[in-house]
Short mmCIF file of C-alpha atoms in Angstrom, two decimals:
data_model
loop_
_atom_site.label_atom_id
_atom_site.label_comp_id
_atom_site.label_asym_id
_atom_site.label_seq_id
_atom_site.Cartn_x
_atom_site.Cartn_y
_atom_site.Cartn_z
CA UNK Q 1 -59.88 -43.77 -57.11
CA UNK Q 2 -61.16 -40.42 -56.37
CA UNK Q 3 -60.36 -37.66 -58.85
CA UNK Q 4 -57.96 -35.29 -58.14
CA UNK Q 5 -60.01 -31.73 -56.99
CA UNK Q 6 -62.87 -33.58 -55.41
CA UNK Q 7 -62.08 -32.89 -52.03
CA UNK Q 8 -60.40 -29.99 -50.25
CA UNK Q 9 -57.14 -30.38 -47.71
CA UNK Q 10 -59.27 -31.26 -44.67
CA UNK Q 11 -62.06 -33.18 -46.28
CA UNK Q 12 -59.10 -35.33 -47.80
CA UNK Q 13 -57.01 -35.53 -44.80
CA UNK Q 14 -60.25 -37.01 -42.75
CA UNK Q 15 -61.22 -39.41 -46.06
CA UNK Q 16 -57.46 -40.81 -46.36
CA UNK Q 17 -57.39 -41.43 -42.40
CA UNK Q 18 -60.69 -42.86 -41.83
CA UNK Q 19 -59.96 -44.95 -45.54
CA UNK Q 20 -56.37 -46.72 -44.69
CA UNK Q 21 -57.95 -47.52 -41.22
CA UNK Q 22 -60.71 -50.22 -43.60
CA UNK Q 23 -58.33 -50.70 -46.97
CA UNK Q 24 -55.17 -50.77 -46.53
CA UNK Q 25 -55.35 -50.46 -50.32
CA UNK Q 26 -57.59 -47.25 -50.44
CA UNK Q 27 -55.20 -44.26 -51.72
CA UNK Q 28 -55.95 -41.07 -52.11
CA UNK Q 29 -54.47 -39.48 -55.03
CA UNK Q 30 -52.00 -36.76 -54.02
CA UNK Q 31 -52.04 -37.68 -50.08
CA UNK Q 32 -48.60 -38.06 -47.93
CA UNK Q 33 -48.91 -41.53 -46.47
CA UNK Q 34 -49.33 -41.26 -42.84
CA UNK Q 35 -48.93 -43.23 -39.82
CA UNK Q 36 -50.38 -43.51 -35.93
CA UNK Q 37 -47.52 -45.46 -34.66
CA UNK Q 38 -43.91 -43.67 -34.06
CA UNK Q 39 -41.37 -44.85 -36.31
CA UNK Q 40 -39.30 -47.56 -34.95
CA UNK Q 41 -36.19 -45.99 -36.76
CA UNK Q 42 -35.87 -42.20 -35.62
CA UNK Q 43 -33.43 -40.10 -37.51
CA UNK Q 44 -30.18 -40.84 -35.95
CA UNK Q 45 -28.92 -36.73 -36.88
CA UNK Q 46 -30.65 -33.83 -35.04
CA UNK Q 47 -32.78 -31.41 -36.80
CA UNK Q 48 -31.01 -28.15 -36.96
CA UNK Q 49 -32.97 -24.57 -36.27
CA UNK Q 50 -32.11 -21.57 -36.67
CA UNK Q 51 -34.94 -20.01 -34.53
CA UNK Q 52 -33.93 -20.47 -30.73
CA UNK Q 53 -36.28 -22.91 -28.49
CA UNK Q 54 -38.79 -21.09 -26.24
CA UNK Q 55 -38.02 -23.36 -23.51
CA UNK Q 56 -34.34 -23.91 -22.71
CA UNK Q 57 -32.85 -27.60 -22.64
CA UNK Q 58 -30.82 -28.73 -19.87
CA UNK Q 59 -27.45 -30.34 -18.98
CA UNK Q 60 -25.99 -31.19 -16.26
CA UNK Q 61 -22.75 -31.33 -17.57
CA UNK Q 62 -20.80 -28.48 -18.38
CA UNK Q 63 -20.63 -27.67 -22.44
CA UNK Q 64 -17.27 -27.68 -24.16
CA UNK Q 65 -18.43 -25.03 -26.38
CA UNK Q 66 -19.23 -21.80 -25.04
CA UNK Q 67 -22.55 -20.30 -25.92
CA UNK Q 68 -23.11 -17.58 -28.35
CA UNK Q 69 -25.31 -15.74 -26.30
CA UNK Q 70 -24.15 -15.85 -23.06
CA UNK Q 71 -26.73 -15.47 -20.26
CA UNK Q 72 -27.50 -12.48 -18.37
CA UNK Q 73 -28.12 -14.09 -14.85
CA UNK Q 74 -25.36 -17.00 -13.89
CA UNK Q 75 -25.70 -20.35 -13.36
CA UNK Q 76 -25.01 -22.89 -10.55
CA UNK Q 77 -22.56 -25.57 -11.34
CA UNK Q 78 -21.88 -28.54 -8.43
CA UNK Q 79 -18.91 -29.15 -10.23
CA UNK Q 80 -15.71 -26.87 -9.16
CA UNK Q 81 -14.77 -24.68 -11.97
CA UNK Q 82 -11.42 -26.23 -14.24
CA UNK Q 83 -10.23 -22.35 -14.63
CA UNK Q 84 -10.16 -19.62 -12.13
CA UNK Q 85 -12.36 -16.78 -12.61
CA UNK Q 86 -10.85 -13.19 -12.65
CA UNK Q 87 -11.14 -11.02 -9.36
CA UNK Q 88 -12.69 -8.08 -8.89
CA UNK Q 89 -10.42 -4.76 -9.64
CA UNK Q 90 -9.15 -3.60 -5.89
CA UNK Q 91 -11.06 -0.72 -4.59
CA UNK Q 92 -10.27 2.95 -5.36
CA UNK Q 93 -10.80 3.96 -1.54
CA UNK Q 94 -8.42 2.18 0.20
CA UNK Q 95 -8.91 1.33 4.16
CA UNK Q 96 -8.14 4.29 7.06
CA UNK Q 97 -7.71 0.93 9.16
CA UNK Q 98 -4.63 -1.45 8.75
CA UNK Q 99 -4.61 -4.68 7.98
CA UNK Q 100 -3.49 -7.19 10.23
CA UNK Q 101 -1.29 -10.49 9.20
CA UNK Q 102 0.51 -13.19 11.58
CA UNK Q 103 3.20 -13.74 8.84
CA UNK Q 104 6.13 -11.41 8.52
CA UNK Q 105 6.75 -9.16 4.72
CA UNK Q 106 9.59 -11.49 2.75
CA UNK Q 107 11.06 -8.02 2.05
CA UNK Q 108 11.88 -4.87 4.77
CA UNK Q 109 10.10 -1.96 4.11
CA UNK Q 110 12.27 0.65 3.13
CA UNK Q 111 10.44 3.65 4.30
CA UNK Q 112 12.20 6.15 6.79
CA UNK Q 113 10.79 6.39 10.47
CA UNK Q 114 7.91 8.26 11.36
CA UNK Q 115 9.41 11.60 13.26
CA UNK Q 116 7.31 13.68 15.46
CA UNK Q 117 7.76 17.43 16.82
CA UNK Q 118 5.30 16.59 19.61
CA UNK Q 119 5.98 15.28 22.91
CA UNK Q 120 4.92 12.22 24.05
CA UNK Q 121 1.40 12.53 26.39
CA UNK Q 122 2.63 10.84 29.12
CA UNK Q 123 6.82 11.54 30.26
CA UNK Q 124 9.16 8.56 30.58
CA UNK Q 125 9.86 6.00 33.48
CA UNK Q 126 13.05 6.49 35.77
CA UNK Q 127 15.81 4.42 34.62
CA UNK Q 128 16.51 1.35 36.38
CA UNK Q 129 20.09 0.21 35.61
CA UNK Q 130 20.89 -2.96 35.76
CA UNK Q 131 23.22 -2.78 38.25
CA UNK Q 132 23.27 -1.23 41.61
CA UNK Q 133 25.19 2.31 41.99
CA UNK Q 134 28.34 2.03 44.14
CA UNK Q 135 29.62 5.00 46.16
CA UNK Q 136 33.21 5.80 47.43
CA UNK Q 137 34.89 9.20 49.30
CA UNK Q 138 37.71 10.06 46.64
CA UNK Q 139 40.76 11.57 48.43
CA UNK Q 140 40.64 12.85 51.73
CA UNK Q 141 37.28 13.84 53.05
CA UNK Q 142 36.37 15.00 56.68
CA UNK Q 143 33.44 13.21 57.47
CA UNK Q 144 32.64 10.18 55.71
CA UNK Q 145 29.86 10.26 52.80
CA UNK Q 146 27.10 7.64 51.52
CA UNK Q 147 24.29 7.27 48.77
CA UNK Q 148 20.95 5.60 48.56
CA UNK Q 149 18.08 5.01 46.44
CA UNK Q 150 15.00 6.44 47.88
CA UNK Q 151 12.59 3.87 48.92
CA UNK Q 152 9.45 5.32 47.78
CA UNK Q 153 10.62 6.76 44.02
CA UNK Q 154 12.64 4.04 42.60
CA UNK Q 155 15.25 6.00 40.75
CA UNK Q 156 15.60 8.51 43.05
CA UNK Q 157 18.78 8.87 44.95
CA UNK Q 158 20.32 10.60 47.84
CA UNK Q 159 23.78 11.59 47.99
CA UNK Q 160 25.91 12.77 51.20
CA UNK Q 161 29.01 13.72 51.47
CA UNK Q 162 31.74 16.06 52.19
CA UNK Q 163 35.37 17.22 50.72
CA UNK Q 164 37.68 20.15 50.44
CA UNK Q 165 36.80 20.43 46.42
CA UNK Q 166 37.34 19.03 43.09
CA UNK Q 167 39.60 21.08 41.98
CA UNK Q 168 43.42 21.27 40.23
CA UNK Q 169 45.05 18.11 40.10
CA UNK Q 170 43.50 16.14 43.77
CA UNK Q 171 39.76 15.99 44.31
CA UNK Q 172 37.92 15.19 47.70
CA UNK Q 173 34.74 14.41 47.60
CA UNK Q 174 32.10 11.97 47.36
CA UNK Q 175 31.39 9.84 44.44
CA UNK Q 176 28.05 7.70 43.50
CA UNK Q 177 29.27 6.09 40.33
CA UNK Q 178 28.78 3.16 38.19
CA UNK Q 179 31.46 1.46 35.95
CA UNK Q 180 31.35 1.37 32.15
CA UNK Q 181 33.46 1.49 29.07
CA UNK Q 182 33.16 3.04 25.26
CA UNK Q 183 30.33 5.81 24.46
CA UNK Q 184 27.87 6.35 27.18
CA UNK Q 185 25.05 8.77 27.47
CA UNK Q 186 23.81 9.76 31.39
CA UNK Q 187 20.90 12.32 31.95
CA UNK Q 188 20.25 13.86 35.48
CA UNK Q 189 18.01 15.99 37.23
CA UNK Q 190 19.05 17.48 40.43
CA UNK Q 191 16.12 17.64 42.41
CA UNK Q 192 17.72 19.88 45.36
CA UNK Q 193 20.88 21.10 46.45
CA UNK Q 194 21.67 22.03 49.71
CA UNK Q 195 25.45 22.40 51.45
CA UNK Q 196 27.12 25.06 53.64
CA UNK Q 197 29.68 26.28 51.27
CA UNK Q 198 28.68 28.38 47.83
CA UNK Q 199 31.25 26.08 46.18
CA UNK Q 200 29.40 22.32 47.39
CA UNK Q 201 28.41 21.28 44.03
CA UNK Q 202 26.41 18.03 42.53
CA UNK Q 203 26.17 16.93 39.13
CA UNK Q 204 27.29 13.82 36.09
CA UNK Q 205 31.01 12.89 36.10
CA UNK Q 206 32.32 10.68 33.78
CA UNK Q 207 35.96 9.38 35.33
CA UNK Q 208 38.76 7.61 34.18
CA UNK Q 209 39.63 6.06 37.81
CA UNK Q 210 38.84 6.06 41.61
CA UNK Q 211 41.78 7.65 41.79
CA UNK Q 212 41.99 11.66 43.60
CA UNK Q 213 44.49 12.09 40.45
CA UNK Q 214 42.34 10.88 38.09
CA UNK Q 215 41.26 12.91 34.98
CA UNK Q 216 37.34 13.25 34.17
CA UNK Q 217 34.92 15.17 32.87
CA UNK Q 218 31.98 16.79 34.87
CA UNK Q 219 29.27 18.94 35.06
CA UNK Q 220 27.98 20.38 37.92
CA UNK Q 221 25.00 22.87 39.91
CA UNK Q 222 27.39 25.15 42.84
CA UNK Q 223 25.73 25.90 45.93
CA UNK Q 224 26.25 29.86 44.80
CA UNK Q 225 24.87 29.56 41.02
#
C-alpha cells in the first residue's frame, strides 16, 4: 500500500484511476471507490435543492400544486383552463355610443320619458283618417252644399255650402263630418274663409245627431271676426 500523505488530492485521484484500471486489487488508502459505468440502480427518490435550477424543467401537463413564485410573463396551455379566470374591472369611462342587442331587457325600464321644450325640425304629416269624410246639408238650406279632399294636398279639404245660420234651437247649414263615439280630439286649420254674409262661419263641431235639433258643441272663424 501507499502511505497515507504520499500523494496530494489530484496526484491520488490520477494513481487510484489509472491503478483499479490494472489491479482490481490496488487500493489507495483513503480514496472513495469510483466507477466509469452508471449505476444500474439509480436512486429511486429525487435529490432535493434548495437553490433554484438555472434552466427551468418542463411539463406539459398542468401542476396540481401552484408554484411559489409565480411567473412574471404567462404561459400557453393547449389544454382549456378547469376554472374561469376573473375579468377585467369595467371601465371608468363609459361609452357616449349605445349598445346595441337583438334580445329584449327581462325587466321594463322604469325611467320616465324623455320630454323636450323644443319643436320638432321638421312639422307633422296631414292626418289621413281611416275613413272617408261624409257631408250632409242639416235643415233647410237654399242651395245645396258639398265637400272634397283636394287632389293635390291630401288632407286638404274644401267645403261649400249655404244656410240661414246655426243658431237657437234649428241649424241650416252644411256639415263635413265623420262619426265617432267616447273622447275624441280634432285639430283644424282654416286655411281661408270666404262667404257673403259677416255671420258665414267655418270651424270643428262635435254633434250628437244629423238632426237640425240636435245639440253640439262648436267652434268657429265668422266672416266679420
Amino acid at each position: 500500500g501507499i502511505p497515507a500523505g504520499t500523494f496530494e488530492g489530484e496526484r491520488t485521484e490520477m494513481i487510484s484511476k489509472a491503478a483499479s484500471a490494472t489491479a482490481s486489487d490496488f487500493v489507495v488508502v483513503g480514496a472513495l471507490p469510483q466507477s466509469e459505468a452508471p449505476s444500474e440502480m439509480p436512486s429511486m427518490l429525487p435529490s432535493i435543492t434548495s437553490e433554484p435550477s438555472a434552466y427551468p424543467s418542463l411539463s406539459t401537463m398542468p401542476s396540481d400544486i401552484p408554484s411559489e413564485y409565480p411567473s412574471f410573463v404567462p404561459s400557453v396551455s393547449l389544454y382549456p383552463s378547469v376554472t374561469p379566470t376573473n375579468t377585467l374591472p369595467p371601465s371608468s369611462t363609459p361609452s357616449t355610443m349605445p349598445s346595441l342587442s337583438v334580445l329584449p331587457t327581462p325587466y321594463p325600464t322604469t325611467s320616465a320619458p324623455s320630454i323636450s321644450i323644443a319643436p320638432t325640425p321638421v312639422p307633422t304629416e296631414r292626418k289621413i283618417f281611416e275613413e272617408e269624410f261624409r257631408s250632409k246639408d242639416i235643415g233647410y238650406v237654399g242651395v245645396a252644399g258639398q265637400s272634397f279632399e283636394s287632389a293635390t294636398h291630401p288632407g286638404l279639404y274644401n267645403i261649400q255650402g249655404s244656410g240661414y245660420d246655426i243658431w237657437s234651437s234649428t241649424d241650416s247649414f252644411h256639415y263635413m263630418y265623420l262619426e265617432s263615439s267616447g273622447d275624441a280630439t280634432f285639430t283644424a286649420l282654416i286655411d281661408g274663409l270666404d262667404g257673403p254674409h259677416s255671420w258665414a262661419k267655418a270651424g270643428v263641431m262635435f254633434r250628437d245627431s244629423l238632426s237640425q235639433h240636435s245639440s253640439h258643441y262648436t267652434m268657429y272663424l265668422s266672416q266679420g271676426e
